[in-house]
PDB file of C-alpha atoms in Angstrom:
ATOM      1  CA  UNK A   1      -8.185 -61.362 -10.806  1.00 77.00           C
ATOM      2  CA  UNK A   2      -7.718 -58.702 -13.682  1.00 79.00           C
ATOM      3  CA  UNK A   3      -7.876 -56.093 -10.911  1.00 80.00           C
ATOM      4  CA  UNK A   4      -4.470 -57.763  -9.149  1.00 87.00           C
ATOM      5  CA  UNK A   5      -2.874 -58.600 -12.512  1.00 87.00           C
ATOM      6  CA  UNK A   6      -2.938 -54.902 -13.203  1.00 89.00           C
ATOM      7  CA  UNK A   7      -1.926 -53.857  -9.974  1.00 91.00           C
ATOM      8  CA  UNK A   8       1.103 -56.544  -9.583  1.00 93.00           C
ATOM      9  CA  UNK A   9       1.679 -54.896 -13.875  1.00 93.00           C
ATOM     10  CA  UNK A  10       1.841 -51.306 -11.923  1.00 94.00           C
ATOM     11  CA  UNK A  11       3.999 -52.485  -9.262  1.00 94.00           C
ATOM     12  CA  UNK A  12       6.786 -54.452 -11.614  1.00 95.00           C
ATOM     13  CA  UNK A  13       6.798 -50.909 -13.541  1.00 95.00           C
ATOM     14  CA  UNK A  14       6.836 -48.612 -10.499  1.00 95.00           C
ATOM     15  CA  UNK A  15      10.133 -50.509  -9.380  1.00 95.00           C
ATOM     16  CA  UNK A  16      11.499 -49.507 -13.402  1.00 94.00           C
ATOM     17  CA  UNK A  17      10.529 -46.283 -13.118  1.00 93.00           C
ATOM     18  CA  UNK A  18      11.951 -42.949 -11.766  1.00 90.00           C
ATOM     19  CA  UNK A  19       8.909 -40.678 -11.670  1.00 92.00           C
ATOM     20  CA  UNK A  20       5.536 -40.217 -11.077  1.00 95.00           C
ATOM     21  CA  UNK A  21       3.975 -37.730 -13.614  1.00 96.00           C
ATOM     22  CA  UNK A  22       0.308 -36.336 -13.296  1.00 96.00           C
ATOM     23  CA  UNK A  23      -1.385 -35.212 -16.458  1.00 97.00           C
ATOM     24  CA  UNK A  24      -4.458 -33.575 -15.540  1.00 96.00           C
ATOM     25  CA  UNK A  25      -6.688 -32.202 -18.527  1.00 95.00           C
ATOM     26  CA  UNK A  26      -9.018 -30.298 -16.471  1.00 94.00           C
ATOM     27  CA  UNK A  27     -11.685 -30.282 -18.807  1.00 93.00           C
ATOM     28  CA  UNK A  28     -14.236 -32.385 -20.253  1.00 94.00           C
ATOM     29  CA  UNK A  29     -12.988 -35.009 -23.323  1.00 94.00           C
ATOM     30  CA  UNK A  30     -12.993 -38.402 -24.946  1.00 92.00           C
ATOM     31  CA  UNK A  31     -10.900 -40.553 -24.187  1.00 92.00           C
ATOM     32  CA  UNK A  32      -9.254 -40.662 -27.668  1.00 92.00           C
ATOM     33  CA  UNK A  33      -8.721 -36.986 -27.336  1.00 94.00           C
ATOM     34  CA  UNK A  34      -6.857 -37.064 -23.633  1.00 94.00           C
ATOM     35  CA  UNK A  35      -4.512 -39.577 -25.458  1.00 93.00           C
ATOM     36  CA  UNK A  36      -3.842 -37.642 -28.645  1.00 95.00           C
ATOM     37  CA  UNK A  37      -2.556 -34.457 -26.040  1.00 96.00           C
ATOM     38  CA  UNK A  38      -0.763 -37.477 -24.562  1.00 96.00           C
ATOM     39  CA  UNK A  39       0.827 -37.913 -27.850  1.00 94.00           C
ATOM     40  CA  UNK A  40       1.781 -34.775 -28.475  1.00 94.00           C
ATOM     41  CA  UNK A  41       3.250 -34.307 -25.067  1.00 95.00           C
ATOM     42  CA  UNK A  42       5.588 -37.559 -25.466  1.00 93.00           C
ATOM     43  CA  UNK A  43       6.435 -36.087 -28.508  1.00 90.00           C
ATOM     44  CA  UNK A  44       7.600 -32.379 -27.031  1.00 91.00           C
ATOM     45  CA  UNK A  45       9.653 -34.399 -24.267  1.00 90.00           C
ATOM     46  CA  UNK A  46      10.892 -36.239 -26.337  1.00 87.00           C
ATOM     47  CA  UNK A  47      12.527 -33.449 -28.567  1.00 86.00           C
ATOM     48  CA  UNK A  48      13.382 -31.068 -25.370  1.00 83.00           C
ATOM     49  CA  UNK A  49      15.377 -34.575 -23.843  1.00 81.00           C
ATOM     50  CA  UNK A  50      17.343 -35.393 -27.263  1.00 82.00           C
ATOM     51  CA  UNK A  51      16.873 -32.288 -29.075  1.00 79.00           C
ATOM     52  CA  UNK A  52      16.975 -32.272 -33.279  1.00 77.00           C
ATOM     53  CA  UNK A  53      15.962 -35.202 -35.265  1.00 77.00           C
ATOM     54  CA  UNK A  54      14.572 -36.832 -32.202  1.00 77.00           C
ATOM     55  CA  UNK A  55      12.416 -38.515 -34.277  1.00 78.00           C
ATOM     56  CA  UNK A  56      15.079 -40.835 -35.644  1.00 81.00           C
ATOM     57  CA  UNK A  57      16.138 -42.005 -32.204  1.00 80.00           C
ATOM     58  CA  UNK A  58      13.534 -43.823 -30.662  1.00 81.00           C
ATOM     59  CA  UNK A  59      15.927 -46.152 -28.591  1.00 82.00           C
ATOM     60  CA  UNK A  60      16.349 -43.123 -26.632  1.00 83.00           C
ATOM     61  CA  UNK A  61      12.762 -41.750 -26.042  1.00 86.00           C
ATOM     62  CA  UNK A  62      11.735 -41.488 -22.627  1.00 88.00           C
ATOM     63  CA  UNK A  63       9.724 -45.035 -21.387  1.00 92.00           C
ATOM     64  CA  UNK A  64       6.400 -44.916 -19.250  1.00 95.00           C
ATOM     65  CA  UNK A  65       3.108 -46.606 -18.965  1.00 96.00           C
ATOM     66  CA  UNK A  66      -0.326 -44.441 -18.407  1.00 95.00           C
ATOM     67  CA  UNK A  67      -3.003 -44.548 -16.165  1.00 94.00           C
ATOM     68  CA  UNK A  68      -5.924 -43.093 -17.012  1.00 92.00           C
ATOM     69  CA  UNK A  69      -8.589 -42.191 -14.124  1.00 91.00           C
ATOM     70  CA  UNK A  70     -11.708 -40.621 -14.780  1.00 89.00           C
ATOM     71  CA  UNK A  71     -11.975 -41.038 -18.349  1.00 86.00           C
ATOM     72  CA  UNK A  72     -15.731 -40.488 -18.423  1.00 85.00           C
ATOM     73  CA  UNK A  73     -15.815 -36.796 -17.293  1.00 86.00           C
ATOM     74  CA  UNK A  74     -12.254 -34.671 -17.047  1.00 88.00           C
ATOM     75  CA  UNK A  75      -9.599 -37.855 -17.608  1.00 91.00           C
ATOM     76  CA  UNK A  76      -6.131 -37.453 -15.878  1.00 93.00           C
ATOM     77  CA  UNK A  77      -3.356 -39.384 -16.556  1.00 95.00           C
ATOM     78  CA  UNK A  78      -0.570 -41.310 -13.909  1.00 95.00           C
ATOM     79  CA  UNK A  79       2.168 -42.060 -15.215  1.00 96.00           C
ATOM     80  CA  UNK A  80       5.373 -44.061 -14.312  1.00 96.00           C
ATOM     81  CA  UNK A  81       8.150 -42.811 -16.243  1.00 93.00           C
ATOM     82  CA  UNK A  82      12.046 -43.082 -16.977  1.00 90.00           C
ATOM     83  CA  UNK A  83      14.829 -41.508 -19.539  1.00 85.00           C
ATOM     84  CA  UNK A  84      15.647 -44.403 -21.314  1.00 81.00           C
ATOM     85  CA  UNK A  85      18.863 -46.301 -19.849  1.00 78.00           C
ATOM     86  CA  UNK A  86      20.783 -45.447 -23.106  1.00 78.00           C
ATOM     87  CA  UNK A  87      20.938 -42.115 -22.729  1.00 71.00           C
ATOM     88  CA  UNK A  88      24.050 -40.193 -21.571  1.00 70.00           C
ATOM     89  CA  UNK A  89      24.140 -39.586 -17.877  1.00 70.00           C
ATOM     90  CA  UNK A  90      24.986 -35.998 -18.434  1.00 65.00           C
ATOM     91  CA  UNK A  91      21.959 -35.541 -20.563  1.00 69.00           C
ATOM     92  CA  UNK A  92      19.912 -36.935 -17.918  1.00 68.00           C
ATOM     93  CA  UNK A  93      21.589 -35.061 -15.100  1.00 66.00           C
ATOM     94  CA  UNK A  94      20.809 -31.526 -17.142  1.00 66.00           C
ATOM     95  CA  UNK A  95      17.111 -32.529 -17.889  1.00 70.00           C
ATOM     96  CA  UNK A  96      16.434 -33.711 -14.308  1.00 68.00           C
ATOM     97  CA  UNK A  97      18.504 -30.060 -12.779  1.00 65.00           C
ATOM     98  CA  UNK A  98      18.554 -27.427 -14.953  1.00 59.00           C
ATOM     99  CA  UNK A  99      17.461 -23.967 -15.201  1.00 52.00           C
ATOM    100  CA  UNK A 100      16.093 -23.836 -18.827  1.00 50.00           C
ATOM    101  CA  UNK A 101      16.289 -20.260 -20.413  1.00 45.00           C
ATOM    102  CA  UNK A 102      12.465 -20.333 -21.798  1.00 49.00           C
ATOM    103  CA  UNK A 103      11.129 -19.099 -18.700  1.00 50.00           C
ATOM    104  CA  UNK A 104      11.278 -16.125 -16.277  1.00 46.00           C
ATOM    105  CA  UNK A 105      14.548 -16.484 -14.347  1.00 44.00           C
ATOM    106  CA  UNK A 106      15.767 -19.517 -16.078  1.00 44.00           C
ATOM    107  CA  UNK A 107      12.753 -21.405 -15.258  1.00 49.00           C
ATOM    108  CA  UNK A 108       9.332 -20.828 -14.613  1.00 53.00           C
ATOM    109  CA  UNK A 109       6.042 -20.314 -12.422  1.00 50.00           C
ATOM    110  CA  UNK A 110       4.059 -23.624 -11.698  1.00 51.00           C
ATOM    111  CA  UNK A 111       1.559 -22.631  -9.200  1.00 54.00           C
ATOM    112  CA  UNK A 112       3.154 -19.411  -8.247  1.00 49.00           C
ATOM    113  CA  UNK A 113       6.601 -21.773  -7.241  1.00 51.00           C
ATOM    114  CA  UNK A 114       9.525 -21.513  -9.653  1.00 51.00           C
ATOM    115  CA  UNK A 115       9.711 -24.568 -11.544  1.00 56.00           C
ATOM    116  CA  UNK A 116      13.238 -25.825 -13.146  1.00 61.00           C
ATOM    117  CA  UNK A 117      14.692 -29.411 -14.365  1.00 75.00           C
ATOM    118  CA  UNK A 118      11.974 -32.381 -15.644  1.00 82.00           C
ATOM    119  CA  UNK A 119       9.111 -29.830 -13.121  1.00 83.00           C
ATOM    120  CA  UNK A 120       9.103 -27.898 -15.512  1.00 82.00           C
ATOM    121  CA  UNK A 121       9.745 -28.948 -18.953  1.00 85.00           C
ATOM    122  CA  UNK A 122       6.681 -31.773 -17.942  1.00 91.00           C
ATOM    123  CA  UNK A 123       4.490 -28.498 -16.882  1.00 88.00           C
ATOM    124  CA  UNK A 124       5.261 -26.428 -19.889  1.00 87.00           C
ATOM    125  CA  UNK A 125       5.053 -29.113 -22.490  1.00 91.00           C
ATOM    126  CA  UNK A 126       1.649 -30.449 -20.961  1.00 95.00           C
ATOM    127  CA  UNK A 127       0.552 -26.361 -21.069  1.00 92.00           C
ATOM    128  CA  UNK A 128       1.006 -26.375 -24.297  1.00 91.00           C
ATOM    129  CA  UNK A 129      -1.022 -29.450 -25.163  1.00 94.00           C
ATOM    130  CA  UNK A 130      -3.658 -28.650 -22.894  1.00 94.00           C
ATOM    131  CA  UNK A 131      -4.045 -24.813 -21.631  1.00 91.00           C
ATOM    132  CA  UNK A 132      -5.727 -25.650 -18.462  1.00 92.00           C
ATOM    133  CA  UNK A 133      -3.701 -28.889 -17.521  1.00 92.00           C
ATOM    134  CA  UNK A 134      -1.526 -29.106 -14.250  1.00 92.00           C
ATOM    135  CA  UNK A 135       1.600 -31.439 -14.003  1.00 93.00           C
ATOM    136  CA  UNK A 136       2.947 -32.714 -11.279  1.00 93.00           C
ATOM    137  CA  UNK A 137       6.545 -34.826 -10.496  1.00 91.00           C
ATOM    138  CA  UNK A 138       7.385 -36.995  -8.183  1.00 91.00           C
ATOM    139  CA  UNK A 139      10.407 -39.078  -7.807  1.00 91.00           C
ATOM    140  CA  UNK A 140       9.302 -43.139  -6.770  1.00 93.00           C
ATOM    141  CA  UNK A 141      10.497 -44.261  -3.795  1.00 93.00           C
ATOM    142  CA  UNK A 142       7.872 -47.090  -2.723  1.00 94.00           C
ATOM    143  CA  UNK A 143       6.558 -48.478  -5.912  1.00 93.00           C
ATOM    144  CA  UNK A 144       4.416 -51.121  -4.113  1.00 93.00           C
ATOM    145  CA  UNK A 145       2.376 -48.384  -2.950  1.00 94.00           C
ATOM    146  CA  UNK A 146       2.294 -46.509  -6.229  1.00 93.00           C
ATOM    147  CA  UNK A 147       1.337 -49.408  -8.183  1.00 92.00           C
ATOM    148  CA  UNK A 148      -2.153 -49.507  -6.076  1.00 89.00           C
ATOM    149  CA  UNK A 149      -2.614 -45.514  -6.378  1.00 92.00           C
ATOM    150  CA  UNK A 150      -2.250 -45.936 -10.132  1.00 91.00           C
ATOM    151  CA  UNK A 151      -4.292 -48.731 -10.699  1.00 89.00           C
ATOM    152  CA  UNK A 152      -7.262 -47.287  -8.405  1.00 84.00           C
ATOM    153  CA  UNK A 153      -9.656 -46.160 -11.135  1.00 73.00           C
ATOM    154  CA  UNK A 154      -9.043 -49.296 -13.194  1.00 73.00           C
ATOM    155  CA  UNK A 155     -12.356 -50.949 -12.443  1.00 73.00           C
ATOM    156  CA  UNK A 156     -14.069 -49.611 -15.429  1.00 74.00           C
ATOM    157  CA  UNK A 157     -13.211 -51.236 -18.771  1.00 79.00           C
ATOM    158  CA  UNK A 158     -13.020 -48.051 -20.478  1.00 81.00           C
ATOM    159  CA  UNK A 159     -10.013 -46.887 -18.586  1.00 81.00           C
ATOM    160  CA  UNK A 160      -8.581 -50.640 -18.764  1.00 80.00           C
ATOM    161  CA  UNK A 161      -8.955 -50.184 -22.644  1.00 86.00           C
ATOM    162  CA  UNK A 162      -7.164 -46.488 -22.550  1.00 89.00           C
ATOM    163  CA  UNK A 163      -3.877 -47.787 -20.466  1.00 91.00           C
ATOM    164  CA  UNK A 164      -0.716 -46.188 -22.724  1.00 93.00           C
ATOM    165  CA  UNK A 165       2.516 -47.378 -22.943  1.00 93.00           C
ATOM    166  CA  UNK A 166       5.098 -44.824 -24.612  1.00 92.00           C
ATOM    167  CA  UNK A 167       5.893 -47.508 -26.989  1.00 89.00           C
ATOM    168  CA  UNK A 168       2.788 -47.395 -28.676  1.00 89.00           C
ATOM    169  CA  UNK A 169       3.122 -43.914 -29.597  1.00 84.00           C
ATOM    170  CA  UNK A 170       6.185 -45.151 -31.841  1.00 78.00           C
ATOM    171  CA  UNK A 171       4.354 -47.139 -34.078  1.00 53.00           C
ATOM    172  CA  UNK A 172       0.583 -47.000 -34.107  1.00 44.00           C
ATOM    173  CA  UNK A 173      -2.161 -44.455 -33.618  1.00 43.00           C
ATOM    174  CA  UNK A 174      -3.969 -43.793 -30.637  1.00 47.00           C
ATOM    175  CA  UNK A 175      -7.396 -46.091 -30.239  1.00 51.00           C
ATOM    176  CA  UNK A 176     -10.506 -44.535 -31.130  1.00 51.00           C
ATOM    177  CA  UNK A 177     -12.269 -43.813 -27.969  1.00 47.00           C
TER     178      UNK A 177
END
């Protein structure tokens, strides 16, 4: 019963969401310190997407949820993520297109492909929080389906326990592990 709860959960916020986004660590950690480089990612998006004093606009910060999967060896993370609905449509056109200039040739190399637009400031934000971690983005187009991908390694209680929202980021600490 949990296991459908969770997966019908996924499903309602696949259909809310935009994107797919794999966080993948690479390397062995806790729990508690995959979701503190969670953290700190949210928090670099957050500033690229809205820029000074992003701090003081949390109505704005991107939304998502967080999957973990294996969270007892190298833990991953699937996300299903959005801009948040308030922000300007031309602010989320240029974040979702764009050719940043922090990069070779307005961009940059994510597995040997030139990255630009949310590929790549997801890949070099999640580089900097974890130096061997790969991204990947994909845009949702049959969140039934996603919503049982995500919610495929959530038989063990410890990665039940270690599902993220971005909300909680705003006003709590992460859980111990």
């Amino acid at each position: 019963e949990l296991k459908k709860a969770m997966t019908e959960f996924a499903q309602q916020q696949a259909r809310q969401s935009t994107h797919h986004i794999i966080l993948a660590t690479h390397r062995p950690m806790t729990m508690h310190q995959s979701r503190l480089l969670l953290r700190k990612w949210d928090g670099w998006m957050n500033g690229q997407i809205l820029g000074g004093r992003w701090n003081n606009k949390p109505h704005l910060h991107c939304e998502w949820v967080a999957f973990p999967e294996h969270v007892h060896s190298d833990p991953h993370w699937h996300l299903l993520w959005r801009m948040s609905r308030d922000l300007e449509e031309a602010t989320v056109n240029r974040m979702l297109k764009r050719r940043f200039i922090d990069g070779p040739k307005y961009g940059g190399r994510i597995n040997g492909q030139l990255g630009h637009g949310l590929d790549w400031i997801v890949h070099k934000h999640w580089k900097m929080a974890v130096s061997s971690g790969t991204s990947k983005v994909v845009p949702i187009f049959e969140p039934e389906r996603l919503g049982y991908y995500v919610t495929k390694g959530q038989r063990d209680t410890v990665a039940y326990d270690n599902i993220v929202t971005s909300g909680e980021f705003k006003t709590s600490l992460p859980k111990a592990a």
